[in-house]
Amino acid sequence: MMPSLIVTSTADLDKAAEDAFLTEASSAVASGLGKPESYMLVSYTRSNMRFGGSEGPVAFVYLASIGKIGPDTNPKVSATISGLVEKHLGVPSDRCYIQFVDSPGSNFGYRGGTF
């Protein structure tokens, strides 16, 4: 359950572009993880950033999930996320880091309890 995709980038998106990115990312990442989209949380924040000491398009993506994170799933999901980040944010894959976190359910609160 509970996949969370937190994207921070230098891309300055208007509301329509941000909504398109969030909608496609929610569906694609939930599918890639084999998780129901009804539990998927996706956010986007614009921020000033540097990569390799230089300005330009940059993104940092944090993906946390209870299960489904590991060497079998991560390469496919990484390719999916990188493609979405390039398509919607204009950030090439060589200027984007993705951090995968497999977390126990006891570390995520929901509905006043934990998973």
PDB file of C-alpha atoms in Angstrom:
ATOM      1  CA  MET A   1       0.000   0.000   0.000  1.00  0.00           C
ATOM      2  CA  MET A   2       0.739   3.701   0.203  1.00  0.00           C
ATOM      3  CA  PRO A   3       3.130   4.516  -2.575  1.00  0.00           C
ATOM      4  CA  SER A   4       4.235   8.146  -2.250  1.00  0.00           C
ATOM      5  CA  LEU A   5       5.963   9.931  -5.115  1.00  0.00           C
ATOM      6  CA  ILE A   6       7.447  13.298  -4.161  1.00  0.00           C
ATOM      7  CA  VAL A   7       8.950  15.240  -7.075  1.00  0.00           C
ATOM      8  CA  THR A   8      11.007  18.411  -6.713  1.00  0.00           C
ATOM      9  CA  SER A   9      12.282  20.180  -9.817  1.00  0.00           C
ATOM     10  CA  THR A  10      13.419  23.457 -11.310  1.00  0.00           C
ATOM     11  CA  ALA A  11      10.602  23.236 -13.888  1.00  0.00           C
ATOM     12  CA  ASP A  12       8.074  26.042 -13.571  1.00  0.00           C
ATOM     13  CA  LEU A  13       4.759  24.474 -14.570  1.00  0.00           C
ATOM     14  CA  ASP A  14       1.390  26.096 -15.019  1.00  0.00           C
ATOM     15  CA  LYS A  15      -1.613  24.421 -13.374  1.00  0.00           C
ATOM     16  CA  ALA A  16      -2.644  22.450 -16.461  1.00  0.00           C
ATOM     17  CA  ALA A  17       0.876  21.081 -17.022  1.00  0.00           C
ATOM     18  CA  GLU A  18       1.256  20.213 -13.342  1.00  0.00           C
ATOM     19  CA  ASP A  19      -2.101  18.423 -13.304  1.00  0.00           C
ATOM     20  CA  ALA A  20      -1.176  16.454 -16.441  1.00  0.00           C
ATOM     21  CA  PHE A  21       2.123  15.386 -14.872  1.00  0.00           C
ATOM     22  CA  LEU A  22       0.565  14.388 -11.537  1.00  0.00           C
ATOM     23  CA  THR A  23      -2.255  12.458 -13.214  1.00  0.00           C
ATOM     24  CA  GLU A  24       0.034  10.471 -15.498  1.00  0.00           C
ATOM     25  CA  ALA A  25       2.632   9.884 -12.763  1.00  0.00           C
ATOM     26  CA  SER A  26       0.008   8.598 -10.324  1.00  0.00           C
ATOM     27  CA  SER A  27      -1.347   6.049 -12.765  1.00  0.00           C
ATOM     28  CA  ALA A  28       2.000   4.948 -14.225  1.00  0.00           C
ATOM     29  CA  VAL A  29       3.869   4.536 -10.933  1.00  0.00           C
ATOM     30  CA  ALA A  30       0.984   2.728  -9.210  1.00  0.00           C
ATOM     31  CA  SER A  31       0.810   0.361 -12.179  1.00  0.00           C
ATOM     32  CA  GLY A  32       4.576  -0.137 -12.233  1.00  0.00           C
ATOM     33  CA  LEU A  33       4.549  -1.051  -8.555  1.00  0.00           C
ATOM     34  CA  GLY A  34       1.463  -3.239  -8.854  1.00  0.00           C
ATOM     35  CA  LYS A  35      -0.320  -1.104  -6.262  1.00  0.00           C
ATOM     36  CA  PRO A  36      -3.857   0.310  -6.335  1.00  0.00           C
ATOM     37  CA  GLU A  37      -3.884   3.922  -7.497  1.00  0.00           C
ATOM     38  CA  SER A  38      -6.452   4.655  -4.781  1.00  0.00           C
ATOM     39  CA  TYR A  39      -3.538   4.667  -2.287  1.00  0.00           C
ATOM     40  CA  MET A  40      -1.084   6.574  -4.514  1.00  0.00           C
ATOM     41  CA  LEU A  41       0.074   9.997  -3.320  1.00  0.00           C
ATOM     42  CA  VAL A  42       1.903  12.238  -5.794  1.00  0.00           C
ATOM     43  CA  SER A  43       3.199  15.753  -5.223  1.00  0.00           C
ATOM     44  CA  TYR A  44       5.189  18.286  -7.201  1.00  0.00           C
ATOM     45  CA  THR A  45       7.190  21.223  -5.857  1.00  0.00           C
ATOM     46  CA  ARG A  46       9.200  23.757  -7.816  1.00  0.00           C
ATOM     47  CA  SER A  47      12.555  24.624  -6.256  1.00  0.00           C
ATOM     48  CA  ASN A  48      15.864  26.271  -7.082  1.00  0.00           C
ATOM     49  CA  MET A  49      18.402  23.465  -7.426  1.00  0.00           C
ATOM     50  CA  ARG A  50      21.822  22.656  -8.862  1.00  0.00           C
ATOM     51  CA  PHE A  51      23.113  19.387 -10.301  1.00  0.00           C
ATOM     52  CA  GLY A  52      26.809  18.731 -10.766  1.00  0.00           C
ATOM     53  CA  GLY A  53      27.485  22.322  -9.739  1.00  0.00           C
ATOM     54  CA  SER A  54      25.544  23.753 -12.662  1.00  0.00           C
ATOM     55  CA  GLU A  55      22.214  25.419 -13.311  1.00  0.00           C
ATOM     56  CA  GLY A  56      19.703  23.996 -15.716  1.00  0.00           C
ATOM     57  CA  PRO A  57      16.820  21.558 -15.536  1.00  0.00           C
ATOM     58  CA  VAL A  58      17.084  19.333 -12.450  1.00  0.00           C
ATOM     59  CA  ALA A  59      14.771  16.944 -10.616  1.00  0.00           C
ATOM     60  CA  PHE A  60      14.900  14.895  -7.441  1.00  0.00           C
ATOM     61  CA  VAL A  61      12.298  12.169  -7.010  1.00  0.00           C
ATOM     62  CA  TYR A  62      11.556  10.329  -3.778  1.00  0.00           C
ATOM     63  CA  LEU A  63       9.478   7.148  -4.045  1.00  0.00           C
ATOM     64  CA  ALA A  64       8.414   5.339  -0.888  1.00  0.00           C
ATOM     65  CA  SER A  65       6.287   2.213  -0.748  1.00  0.00           C
ATOM     66  CA  ILE A  66       5.389  -0.586   1.602  1.00  0.00           C
ATOM     67  CA  GLY A  67       6.880  -3.409  -0.424  1.00  0.00           C
ATOM     68  CA  LYS A  68       7.380  -3.594  -4.198  1.00  0.00           C
ATOM     69  CA  ILE A  69      10.678  -1.675  -3.956  1.00  0.00           C
ATOM     70  CA  GLY A  70      13.746  -3.679  -4.894  1.00  0.00           C
ATOM     71  CA  PRO A  71      16.109  -4.854  -7.620  1.00  0.00           C
ATOM     72  CA  ASP A  72      13.361  -6.514  -9.675  1.00  0.00           C
ATOM     73  CA  THR A  73      11.012  -3.516  -9.760  1.00  0.00           C
ATOM     74  CA  ASN A  74      13.253  -0.451  -9.441  1.00  0.00           C
ATOM     75  CA  PRO A  75      14.823  -0.442 -12.948  1.00  0.00           C
ATOM     76  CA  LYS A  76      11.418  -0.526 -14.668  1.00  0.00           C
ATOM     77  CA  VAL A  77       9.913   2.083 -12.362  1.00  0.00           C
ATOM     78  CA  SER A  78      13.041   4.243 -12.735  1.00  0.00           C
ATOM     79  CA  ALA A  79      12.636   4.180 -16.516  1.00  0.00           C
ATOM     80  CA  THR A  80       8.959   5.101 -16.181  1.00  0.00           C
ATOM     81  CA  ILE A  81       9.639   7.992 -13.811  1.00  0.00           C
ATOM     82  CA  SER A  82      12.585   9.265 -15.872  1.00  0.00           C
ATOM     83  CA  GLY A  83      10.418   9.268 -18.980  1.00  0.00           C
ATOM     84  CA  LEU A  84       7.656  11.202 -17.233  1.00  0.00           C
ATOM     85  CA  VAL A  85      10.102  13.717 -15.770  1.00  0.00           C
ATOM     86  CA  GLU A  86      11.630  14.328 -19.194  1.00  0.00           C
ATOM     87  CA  LYS A  87       8.255  14.492 -20.979  1.00  0.00           C
ATOM     88  CA  HIS A  88       6.469  16.776 -18.513  1.00  0.00           C
ATOM     89  CA  LEU A  89       9.271  18.694 -16.778  1.00  0.00           C
ATOM     90  CA  GLY A  90      11.904  18.840 -19.510  1.00  0.00           C
ATOM     91  CA  VAL A  91      14.551  17.299 -17.244  1.00  0.00           C
ATOM     92  CA  PRO A  92      16.855  14.781 -18.955  1.00  0.00           C
ATOM     93  CA  SER A  93      17.489  11.500 -17.156  1.00  0.00           C
ATOM     94  CA  ASP A  94      21.129  12.408 -16.534  1.00  0.00           C
ATOM     95  CA  ARG A  95      20.000  15.352 -14.371  1.00  0.00           C
ATOM     96  CA  CYS A  96      17.501  13.468 -12.227  1.00  0.00           C
ATOM     97  CA  TYR A  97      18.055  11.325  -9.150  1.00  0.00           C
ATOM     98  CA  ILE A  98      15.405   8.900  -7.921  1.00  0.00           C
ATOM     99  CA  GLN A  99      15.529   7.599  -4.364  1.00  0.00           C
ATOM    100  CA  PHE A 100      13.626   4.360  -3.703  1.00  0.00           C
ATOM    101  CA  VAL A 101      12.561   3.618  -0.128  1.00  0.00           C
ATOM    102  CA  ASP A 102      10.955   0.336   0.943  1.00  0.00           C
ATOM    103  CA  SER A 103       9.332   1.090   4.260  1.00  0.00           C
ATOM    104  CA  PRO A 104       7.563  -1.091   6.812  1.00  0.00           C
ATOM    105  CA  GLY A 105       3.876  -0.336   7.222  1.00  0.00           C
ATOM    106  CA  SER A 106       4.438   0.561  10.851  1.00  0.00           C
ATOM    107  CA  ASN A 107       6.354   3.651   9.677  1.00  0.00           C
ATOM    108  CA  PHE A 108       3.406   5.162   7.787  1.00  0.00           C
ATOM    109  CA  GLY A 109       0.383   6.671   9.482  1.00  0.00           C
ATOM    110  CA  TYR A 110      -3.063   6.555   7.895  1.00  0.00           C
ATOM    111  CA  ARG A 111      -6.570   7.078   9.301  1.00  0.00           C
ATOM    112  CA  GLY A 112      -5.216   7.618  12.793  1.00  0.00           C
ATOM    113  CA  GLY A 113      -3.226   4.386  12.796  1.00  0.00           C
ATOM    114  CA  THR A 114      -0.509   2.803  10.701  1.00  0.00           C
ATOM    115  CA  PHE A 115      -0.442   0.335   7.851  1.00  0.00           C
TER     116      PHE A 115
END
